[in-house]
Structure formats: C-alpha cells, structure tokens
Amino acid sequence: MLSSIPQGCVIGPILFVVFIDDLPDMIRSKVHIFADDTKVYRKSSSENDWAELQADLQRLVEWSEMWQLQFNADKCKVFHLGRN
C-alpha cells in the first residue's frame, strides 16, 4: 500500500523534511540537503576515498529502497574538480 501527502498541501514540506531527516546519518561523506535536493561530496585523493564515496552512494540507494523514495536518476549529476 502506498501512502502520500497531497501535492500543494501546507504540511507537505514539513513532513518531507521529517521523512528524510535520517538520510545524512547513513553516509560518511558530507551531505547538504535543501528542499528535495541532496548533494553528497568528499575530497578524494586516493582509491580508498573513491571506494568510500561509492559505498556512500550504495548506502543511499539502500536507504531509498527501504523508504520507497526513489532518486530521480535523470537528475543525478557528477561534478568533478581536479586535474584527473
């Protein structure tokens, strides 16, 4: 059974924030959440850092499956700063 909040209701944004409140606790990388946007990032200077970021992404997938709140893959982006 699926449940939802009617779109446009006053309490909807508050319930959404409460619903995703535990998401940052699931990962070791830094995370910023604003409304329904989530940014996960970390400084990566070794393969261990890359593996940890990948593990965090996997934990986010598991979290989204557990709460039946799927990320929109079409809106997911990677932004890399650096020489390599």
PDB file of C-alpha atoms in Angstrom:
ATOM      1  CA  MET A   1       0.000   0.000   0.000  1.00  0.00           C
ATOM      2  CA  LEU A   2       1.401   3.374  -0.969  1.00  0.00           C
ATOM      3  CA  SER A   3       0.711   6.477   1.039  1.00  0.00           C
ATOM      4  CA  SER A   4       1.398  10.066   0.169  1.00  0.00           C
ATOM      5  CA  ILE A   5       0.818  13.678   1.033  1.00  0.00           C
ATOM      6  CA  PRO A   6      -1.394  15.671  -1.355  1.00  0.00           C
ATOM      7  CA  GLN A   7       0.776  17.903  -3.502  1.00  0.00           C
ATOM      8  CA  GLY A   8       0.470  21.560  -2.587  1.00  0.00           C
ATOM      9  CA  CYS A   9      -0.667  20.966   0.992  1.00  0.00           C
ATOM     10  CA  VAL A  10       0.794  23.231   3.671  1.00  0.00           C
ATOM     11  CA  ILE A  11       2.198  20.449   5.834  1.00  0.00           C
ATOM     12  CA  GLY A  12       3.801  18.545   2.929  1.00  0.00           C
ATOM     13  CA  PRO A  13       7.256  20.207   3.038  1.00  0.00           C
ATOM     14  CA  ILE A  14       7.496  19.734   6.802  1.00  0.00           C
ATOM     15  CA  LEU A  15       6.600  16.057   6.558  1.00  0.00           C
ATOM     16  CA  PHE A  16       9.132  15.590   3.757  1.00  0.00           C
ATOM     17  CA  VAL A  17      11.911  17.094   5.886  1.00  0.00           C
ATOM     18  CA  VAL A  18      10.947  14.844   8.796  1.00  0.00           C
ATOM     19  CA  PHE A  19      10.831  11.865   6.439  1.00  0.00           C
ATOM     20  CA  ILE A  20      14.382  12.369   5.110  1.00  0.00           C
ATOM     21  CA  ASP A  21      15.898  13.538   8.401  1.00  0.00           C
ATOM     22  CA  ASP A  22      17.921  10.312   8.893  1.00  0.00           C
ATOM     23  CA  LEU A  23      19.493  10.339   5.414  1.00  0.00           C
ATOM     24  CA  PRO A  24      22.727  12.150   6.476  1.00  0.00           C
ATOM     25  CA  ASP A  25      23.235   9.591   9.252  1.00  0.00           C
ATOM     26  CA  MET A  26      23.525   6.825   6.666  1.00  0.00           C
ATOM     27  CA  ILE A  27      26.664   8.065   4.934  1.00  0.00           C
ATOM     28  CA  ARG A  28      30.209   9.116   5.833  1.00  0.00           C
ATOM     29  CA  SER A  29      30.662  11.733   3.114  1.00  0.00           C
ATOM     30  CA  LYS A  30      29.473  15.290   3.577  1.00  0.00           C
ATOM     31  CA  VAL A  31      25.869  15.907   2.617  1.00  0.00           C
ATOM     32  CA  HIS A  32      23.764  19.021   2.074  1.00  0.00           C
ATOM     33  CA  ILE A  33      20.003  18.823   1.751  1.00  0.00           C
ATOM     34  CA  PHE A  34      17.871  21.721   0.607  1.00  0.00           C
ATOM     35  CA  ALA A  35      14.204  21.060  -0.030  1.00  0.00           C
ATOM     36  CA  ASP A  36      14.235  17.946  -2.234  1.00  0.00           C
ATOM     37  CA  ASP A  37      17.829  18.369  -3.473  1.00  0.00           C
ATOM     38  CA  THR A  38      20.610  16.289  -1.944  1.00  0.00           C
ATOM     39  CA  LYS A  39      24.303  16.899  -2.542  1.00  0.00           C
ATOM     40  CA  VAL A  40      26.896  14.361  -1.429  1.00  0.00           C
ATOM     41  CA  TYR A  41      30.583  15.194  -1.678  1.00  0.00           C
ATOM     42  CA  ARG A  42      34.034  14.446  -0.335  1.00  0.00           C
ATOM     43  CA  LYS A  43      37.651  15.199  -1.054  1.00  0.00           C
ATOM     44  CA  SER A  44      39.114  12.257  -2.925  1.00  0.00           C
ATOM     45  CA  SER A  45      42.858  11.872  -3.042  1.00  0.00           C
ATOM     46  CA  SER A  46      43.142   8.086  -3.094  1.00  0.00           C
ATOM     47  CA  GLU A  47      41.356   4.989  -4.289  1.00  0.00           C
ATOM     48  CA  ASN A  48      40.143   4.438  -0.716  1.00  0.00           C
ATOM     49  CA  ASP A  49      38.330   7.796  -0.869  1.00  0.00           C
ATOM     50  CA  TRP A  50      36.731   6.839  -4.167  1.00  0.00           C
ATOM     51  CA  ALA A  51      35.653   3.487  -2.725  1.00  0.00           C
ATOM     52  CA  GLU A  52      34.161   5.225   0.317  1.00  0.00           C
ATOM     53  CA  LEU A  53      32.191   7.615  -1.907  1.00  0.00           C
ATOM     54  CA  GLN A  54      30.907   4.660  -3.926  1.00  0.00           C
ATOM     55  CA  ALA A  55      29.935   2.880  -0.703  1.00  0.00           C
ATOM     56  CA  ASP A  56      28.034   6.008   0.383  1.00  0.00           C
ATOM     57  CA  LEU A  57      26.171   6.047  -2.923  1.00  0.00           C
ATOM     58  CA  GLN A  58      25.248   2.402  -2.391  1.00  0.00           C
ATOM     59  CA  ARG A  59      24.000   3.213   1.124  1.00  0.00           C
ATOM     60  CA  LEU A  60      21.844   5.992  -0.358  1.00  0.00           C
ATOM     61  CA  VAL A  61      20.345   3.504  -2.812  1.00  0.00           C
ATOM     62  CA  GLU A  62      19.600   1.107   0.056  1.00  0.00           C
ATOM     63  CA  TRP A  63      18.044   3.949   2.091  1.00  0.00           C
ATOM     64  CA  SER A  64      15.834   4.951  -0.850  1.00  0.00           C
ATOM     65  CA  GLU A  65      14.686   1.359  -1.355  1.00  0.00           C
ATOM     66  CA  MET A  66      13.970   0.920   2.347  1.00  0.00           C
ATOM     67  CA  TRP A  67      11.794   4.057   2.460  1.00  0.00           C
ATOM     68  CA  GLN A  68      10.373   3.588  -1.068  1.00  0.00           C
ATOM     69  CA  LEU A  69      11.587   7.035  -2.048  1.00  0.00           C
ATOM     70  CA  GLN A  70      13.493   6.685  -5.293  1.00  0.00           C
ATOM     71  CA  PHE A  71      16.072   9.169  -6.520  1.00  0.00           C
ATOM     72  CA  ASN A  72      15.447  10.554  -9.987  1.00  0.00           C
ATOM     73  CA  ALA A  73      18.416   9.157 -11.924  1.00  0.00           C
ATOM     74  CA  ASP A  74      17.803  11.609 -14.785  1.00  0.00           C
ATOM     75  CA  LYS A  75      18.510  14.486 -12.419  1.00  0.00           C
ATOM     76  CA  CYS A  76      21.595  12.941 -10.773  1.00  0.00           C
ATOM     77  CA  LYS A  77      24.856  14.578 -11.803  1.00  0.00           C
ATOM     78  CA  VAL A  78      28.571  14.219 -11.060  1.00  0.00           C
ATOM     79  CA  PHE A  79      30.744  17.276 -10.703  1.00  0.00           C
ATOM     80  CA  HIS A  80      34.483  16.664 -10.531  1.00  0.00           C
ATOM     81  CA  LEU A  81      37.039  19.300  -9.615  1.00  0.00           C
ATOM     82  CA  GLY A  82      40.676  18.483 -10.146  1.00  0.00           C
ATOM     83  CA  ARG A  83      43.329  17.606 -12.632  1.00  0.00           C
ATOM     84  CA  ASN A  84      42.445  13.965 -13.273  1.00  0.00           C
TER      85      ASN A  84
END
